[in-house]
Backbone as JSON, one array per atom type, in Angstrom:
{
  "sequence": "XXXXXXXXXXXXXXXXXXXXXXXXXXXXXXXXXXXXXXXXXXXXXXXXXXXXXXXXXXXXXXXXXXXXXXXXXXXXXXXXXXXXXXXXXXXXXXXXXXXXXXXXXXXXXXXXXXXXXXXXXXXXXXXXXXXXXXXXXXXXXXXXXXXXX",
  "N": [[0.82, -1.19, 0.0], [0.29, 2.34, -0.48], [2.47, 4.74, 0.92], [2.76, 3.48, 3.45], [5.08, 1.48, 5.23], [6.05, -0.83, 3.11], [3.53, -2.06, 2.57], [2.45, -2.41, 5.08], [3.64, -4.56, 6.4], [5.35, -4.67, 8.52], [8.44, -3.73, 10.18], [10.62, -5.41, 9.48], [10.11, -6.7, 7.09], [10.69, -9.03, 4.58], [10.12, -9.42, 1.9], [10.45, -7.24, 0.23], [12.07, -6.77, -2.05], [10.97, -8.35, -4.08], [8.46, -7.2, -4.17], [9.03, -4.58, -5.05], [10.14, -5.18, -7.56], [7.86, -6.25, -8.75], [6.23, -3.95, -8.83], [7.72, -2.38, -10.59], [7.39, -3.8, -12.91], [4.81, -3.37, -13.73], [2.41, -2.42, -16.22], [1.36, 0.22, -16.1], [3.32, 1.56, -14.67], [5.51, 1.43, -16.39], [4.44, 2.91, -18.53], [4.15, 5.41, -17.3], [6.85, 6.02, -16.74], [7.9, 6.14, -19.38], [6.41, 8.32, -20.38], [7.22, 10.47, -18.72], [9.99, 10.52, -19.28], [9.92, 11.14, -22.03], [8.72, 13.68, -21.96], [10.75, 15.13, -20.71], [12.84, 14.8, -22.55], [11.82, 16.01, -24.85], [11.99, 18.75, -24.44], [14.71, 20.13, -24.28], [16.81, 21.89, -22.08], [19.24, 24.3, -21.37], [21.89, 24.78, -18.91], [20.85, 26.49, -15.99], [18.59, 27.39, -17.23], [16.41, 25.8, -16.98], [13.44, 25.84, -16.95], [11.01, 24.49, -17.73], [11.75, 21.84, -17.2], [12.26, 21.92, -14.45], [9.67, 22.56, -13.62], [8.35, 20.2, -14.37], [9.58, 18.32, -12.62], [8.79, 19.37, -10.13], [5.97, 19.14, -10.42], [5.69, 16.34, -10.59], [6.7, 15.57, -8.08], [4.82, 16.86, -6.44], [2.54, 15.36, -7.17], [3.23, 12.95, -6.01], [3.12, 13.64, -3.42], [5.33, 14.65, -2.11], [7.32, 16.85, -0.29], [9.24, 19.78, -1.15], [12.05, 22.01, -1.82], [12.64, 25.0, -3.59], [13.65, 27.79, -5.65], [16.83, 26.17, -5.83], [20.21, 26.79, -6.01], [19.74, 28.48, -8.22], [18.04, 27.18, -10.36], [17.46, 24.7, -9.34], [15.96, 21.86, -7.56], [15.15, 20.52, -4.43], [14.21, 17.71, -2.69], [12.91, 16.18, 0.26], [12.69, 13.18, 2.05], [11.89, 10.7, 4.49], [13.22, 10.38, 7.83], [13.88, 12.98, 8.54], [15.97, 13.55, 10.11], [19.55, 13.32, 10.76], [21.41, 10.3, 9.96], [22.17, 11.67, 6.67], [21.34, 10.86, 3.38], [22.04, 11.28, -0.03], [20.63, 11.69, -3.28], [21.35, 12.55, -6.61], [20.57, 14.32, -9.57], [21.26, 15.53, -12.79], [19.74, 18.26, -14.46], [20.08, 19.76, -16.71], [20.47, 20.21, -20.26], [22.99, 19.22, -22.59], [25.01, 21.35, -24.56], [25.26, 20.22, -27.29], [25.15, 18.78, -30.56], [23.43, 16.05, -31.77], [22.9, 13.58, -34.1], [19.66, 12.59, -34.53], [18.38, 10.71, -36.05], [19.5, 8.55, -38.5], [18.65, 8.79, -41.13], [17.49, 11.22, -41.31], [17.68, 14.81, -41.05], [17.56, 15.69, -38.46], [18.27, 16.91, -35.22], [19.19, 16.64, -31.77], [19.52, 18.28, -28.6], [20.02, 17.28, -26.11], [21.81, 15.25, -24.01], [21.38, 11.78, -23.97], [21.49, 10.46, -21.51], [20.63, 12.18, -19.51], [17.68, 12.58, -19.5], [16.96, 9.94, -18.87], [18.27, 9.43, -16.42], [17.14, 11.43, -14.79], [14.44, 10.64, -14.87], [14.69, 8.1, -13.72], [15.51, 8.77, -11.11], [13.2, 10.07, -10.21], [11.44, 7.88, -10.27], [12.66, 6.18, -8.4], [12.33, 7.74, -6.13], [9.56, 7.64, -5.85], [9.21, 4.9, -5.27], [10.72, 4.77, -2.92], [9.07, 6.17, -1.15], [7.07, 4.32, -0.52], [8.37, 2.57, 1.11], [9.25, 4.0, 3.22], [9.16, 3.81, 6.04], [11.04, 1.92, 6.62], [13.5, 3.02, 6.61], [15.94, 4.6, 8.47], [16.86, 7.3, 8.23], [17.46, 10.49, 6.65], [16.56, 11.26, 3.39], [17.8, 13.13, 0.82], [16.84, 14.39, -2.21], [18.19, 15.62, -5.06], [17.9, 17.83, -7.67], [19.65, 19.39, -10.04], [21.61, 21.76, -12.02]],
  "CA": [[0.0, 0.0, 0.0], [1.0, 3.6, -0.6], [2.82, 5.51, 2.07], [3.11, 2.68, 4.63], [6.28, 0.69, 4.99], [5.95, -2.14, 2.48], [2.21, -2.65, 2.66], [2.08, -2.67, 6.46], [4.12, -5.87, 6.81], [6.28, -4.56, 9.64], [9.76, -3.15, 9.94], [11.61, -6.33, 8.94], [9.51, -7.42, 5.98], [11.77, -9.49, 3.71], [9.7, -9.54, 0.5], [10.44, -5.94, -0.43], [12.69, -6.82, -3.38], [9.98, -8.89, -5.01], [7.39, -6.21, -4.28], [9.53, -3.49, -5.91], [10.23, -5.73, -8.92], [6.49, -6.32, -9.25], [5.78, -2.59, -9.15], [8.45, -1.92, -11.78], [6.91, -4.53, -14.06], [3.42, -3.03, -14.07], [2.29, -1.61, -17.45], [1.15, 1.65, -15.8], [4.6, 2.11, -14.26], [6.29, 1.61, -17.63], [3.84, 4.02, -19.28], [4.5, 6.65, -16.6], [8.27, 6.27, -16.97], [8.07, 6.59, -20.77], [5.82, 9.66, -20.54], [8.09, 11.44, -18.06], [11.23, 10.62, -20.05], [9.63, 11.86, -23.28], [8.51, 15.1, -21.64], [12.06, 15.72, -20.45], [13.63, 14.77, -23.78], [11.24, 16.91, -25.86], [12.27, 20.14, -24.13], [16.05, 20.28, -23.71], [17.09, 23.23, -21.56], [20.62, 24.44, -20.94], [22.12, 25.1, -17.5], [20.21, 27.67, -15.42], [17.42, 27.76, -18.04], [15.53, 24.63, -16.91], [12.12, 26.26, -16.46], [10.04, 23.41, -17.94], [12.23, 20.63, -16.51], [12.01, 22.15, -13.03], [8.23, 22.46, -13.43], [8.01, 18.78, -14.44], [10.03, 17.69, -11.38], [7.89, 19.82, -9.06], [4.65, 18.54, -10.64], [5.75, 14.91, -10.22], [6.83, 15.5, -6.62], [3.5, 17.2, -5.91], [1.66, 14.22, -7.39], [3.64, 11.92, -5.06], [2.96, 14.15, -2.06], [6.66, 14.88, -1.55], [7.68, 18.25, -0.13], [10.51, 20.15, -1.78], [12.49, 23.4, -1.81], [13.09, 25.52, -4.88], [14.81, 27.32, -6.41], [18.09, 25.92, -5.16], [21.24, 27.01, -7.03], [19.0, 29.17, -9.29], [16.92, 26.45, -10.96], [17.4, 23.36, -8.78], [14.88, 21.43, -6.68], [15.61, 19.55, -3.44], [13.12, 17.07, -1.97], [13.32, 15.42, 1.45], [11.79, 12.17, 2.59], [12.55, 9.96, 5.55], [13.02, 10.8, 9.21], [14.15, 14.39, 8.74], [17.14, 13.64, 10.98], [20.73, 12.61, 10.25], [22.28, 10.63, 8.83], [21.54, 12.12, 5.43], [21.78, 10.23, 2.14], [21.6, 12.14, -1.13], [20.61, 11.27, -4.68], [21.48, 13.75, -7.42], [20.37, 14.18, -11.01], [21.41, 16.74, -13.59], [18.54, 18.61, -15.23], [20.4, 20.55, -17.9], [20.88, 19.58, -21.51], [24.33, 19.58, -23.03], [24.93, 22.11, -25.82], [25.87, 19.48, -28.39], [24.18, 18.32, -31.54], [23.54, 14.62, -32.03], [21.95, 13.18, -35.13], [18.62, 11.78, -33.89], [17.96, 9.66, -36.97], [20.5, 8.51, -39.57], [18.06, 9.15, -42.41], [16.91, 12.56, -41.23], [18.59, 15.87, -40.65], [17.11, 16.21, -37.18], [19.27, 16.86, -34.16], [18.7, 16.95, -30.43], [20.57, 18.93, -27.81], [20.09, 16.72, -24.76], [22.48, 13.96, -23.89], [20.32, 10.84, -23.63], [21.53, 9.99, -20.12], [19.95, 13.11, -18.61], [16.28, 12.22, -19.29], [16.86, 8.63, -18.22], [18.68, 9.59, -15.02], [16.12, 12.23, -14.11], [13.26, 9.78, -14.74], [15.03, 7.06, -12.76], [15.51, 9.35, -9.77], [11.79, 10.25, -9.84], [10.87, 6.55, -10.01], [13.23, 5.72, -7.12], [11.68, 8.53, -5.09], [8.22, 7.08, -5.7], [9.36, 3.62, -4.58], [11.2, 5.07, -1.56], [7.93, 6.58, -0.33], [6.35, 3.14, -0.06], [9.19, 1.87, 2.1], [9.8, 5.06, 4.05], [9.3, 3.43, 7.44], [12.17, 1.0, 6.76], [14.76, 3.76, 6.56], [16.16, 5.45, 9.62], [17.71, 8.4, 7.79], [16.82, 11.46, 5.78], [17.01, 11.18, 2.0], [17.66, 14.36, 0.05], [16.9, 14.17, -3.64], [18.64, 16.91, -5.56], [17.88, 18.02, -9.12], [20.37, 20.64, -10.28], [22.25, 21.9, -13.34]],
  "C": [[0.85, 1.23, 0.0], [1.26, 4.25, 0.74], [3.21, 4.72, 3.31], [4.26, 1.78, 4.33], [6.03, -0.69, 4.43], [4.62, -2.82, 2.69], [1.83, -3.04, 4.07], [2.58, -4.0, 6.98], [5.13, -5.82, 7.94], [7.66, -4.14, 9.22], [10.73, -4.11, 9.25], [11.04, -7.22, 7.85], [10.6, -7.78, 4.97], [11.39, -9.56, 2.23], [9.73, -8.24, -0.28], [11.06, -5.96, -1.82], [11.7, -7.31, -4.42], [8.84, -7.9, -5.23], [7.81, -5.05, -5.2], [9.63, -3.98, -7.35], [8.84, -5.84, -9.54], [5.94, -4.97, -9.64], [6.43, -2.11, -10.44], [7.93, -2.59, -13.04], [5.48, -4.21, -14.48], [3.37, -2.16, -15.33], [2.1, -0.12, -17.15], [2.44, 2.32, -15.33], [5.47, 2.38, -15.48], [5.76, 2.78, -18.44], [4.19, 5.36, -18.64], [5.97, 7.01, -16.84], [8.53, 6.79, -18.38], [7.56, 8.02, -20.95], [6.71, 10.73, -19.91], [9.38, 11.62, -18.85], [11.02, 11.4, -21.35], [9.43, 13.35, -23.03], [9.84, 15.79, -21.39], [12.84, 15.85, -21.75], [13.12, 15.77, -24.82], [11.6, 18.37, -25.64], [13.65, 20.28, -23.51], [16.29, 21.73, -23.28], [18.51, 23.26, -21.02], [20.69, 24.85, -19.47], [21.52, 26.45, -17.13], [19.05, 28.2, -16.27], [16.34, 26.68, -17.97], [14.16, 24.94, -16.33], [11.12, 25.1, -16.57], [10.46, 22.12, -17.21], [11.98, 20.76, -15.02], [10.51, 22.04, -12.73], [7.79, 20.99, -13.45], [8.39, 18.07, -13.13], [9.1, 18.09, -10.24], [6.5, 19.21, -9.2], [4.63, 17.07, -10.23], [5.89, 14.74, -8.71], [5.51, 15.84, -5.94], [2.54, 16.02, -6.02], [1.97, 13.08, -6.42], [3.4, 12.35, -3.61], [4.27, 14.4, -1.35], [6.92, 16.38, -1.47], [9.03, 18.54, -0.75], [10.78, 21.63, -1.58], [12.93, 23.77, -3.22], [12.96, 27.03, -4.85], [16.03, 27.16, -5.5], [19.15, 26.02, -6.25], [20.59, 27.5, -8.33], [17.82, 28.37, -9.82], [16.74, 25.05, -10.38], [16.19, 23.14, -7.88], [15.48, 20.4, -5.72], [14.38, 19.03, -2.69], [13.69, 16.29, -0.8], [12.26, 14.41, 1.81], [12.58, 11.41, 3.66], [12.3, 10.6, 6.9], [13.15, 12.3, 9.41], [15.37, 14.63, 9.61], [18.34, 12.96, 10.31], [20.67, 11.14, 10.64], [21.48, 10.99, 7.59], [22.18, 11.39, 4.27], [21.24, 11.08, 1.01], [21.61, 11.39, -2.45], [20.63, 12.54, -5.51], [21.26, 13.43, -8.89], [20.56, 15.52, -11.68], [20.12, 17.0, -14.37], [18.88, 19.26, -16.57], [20.78, 19.68, -19.08], [22.3, 20.02, -21.83], [24.23, 20.3, -24.37], [25.69, 21.43, -26.95], [24.77, 19.08, -29.36], [24.47, 16.86, -31.86], [22.49, 14.27, -33.06], [20.94, 12.2, -34.51], [18.21, 10.6, -34.75], [18.94, 9.67, -38.14], [19.95, 8.99, -40.92], [17.5, 10.57, -42.43], [17.97, 13.57, -40.81], [18.16, 16.49, -39.33], [18.19, 16.0, -36.14], [18.58, 17.09, -32.82], [19.84, 17.54, -29.64], [20.64, 18.39, -26.39], [20.79, 15.38, -24.81], [21.45, 12.96, -23.37], [20.37, 10.35, -22.19], [20.75, 10.91, -19.2], [18.46, 12.77, -18.43], [16.12, 10.9, -18.55], [17.21, 8.72, -16.75], [17.63, 10.34, -14.23], [14.86, 11.41, -13.87], [13.51, 8.69, -13.7], [15.02, 7.57, -11.33], [14.08, 9.61, -9.3], [11.15, 8.91, -9.49], [11.38, 6.01, -8.66], [12.61, 6.47, -5.95], [10.29, 7.97, -4.8], [8.26, 5.76, -4.93], [9.79, 3.85, -3.12], [10.05, 5.45, -0.64], [7.19, 5.38, 0.25], [7.07, 2.42, 1.07], [9.83, 2.83, 3.1], [10.04, 4.62, 5.49], [10.46, 2.46, 7.69], [13.5, 1.74, 6.92], [14.87, 4.71, 7.73], [17.17, 6.53, 9.26], [16.86, 9.37, 6.97], [17.41, 11.33, 4.39], [16.75, 12.52, 1.35], [17.82, 14.01, -1.4], [17.13, 15.52, -4.29], [18.63, 16.9, -7.09], [18.51, 19.37, -9.38], [20.94, 20.65, -11.69], [23.43, 21.01, -13.47]]
}
């Protein structure tokens, strides 16, 4: 169940790996991941210009019910989940596109300006945040998720 540590199975529930794998294999999870990645990839933004990318991250965090601070380092977003106390563990994802041109299709003259790892990493960090929320009671630390340039 959402928000409770591993479906309410107690602090030392051992089936969490299988439960997470099952969540990751759901068609709606795959559809959500693809949609988020495409939204990021369609709007490449250079460092300190990530208006739409920052909005996407904030919208997704809002939908998950995760609090966040922004702007951090001009256009960054920092979310916190967990106990709120030390120790602190951090996850970081770059939001900015790289100012390079990459041929998107060998037969076309189209180019993109975002390195393909950025949308995937950003999407993966959002997905991990969503999963972390379900198992929040298992972790005795504060997790800071940082999206920056």
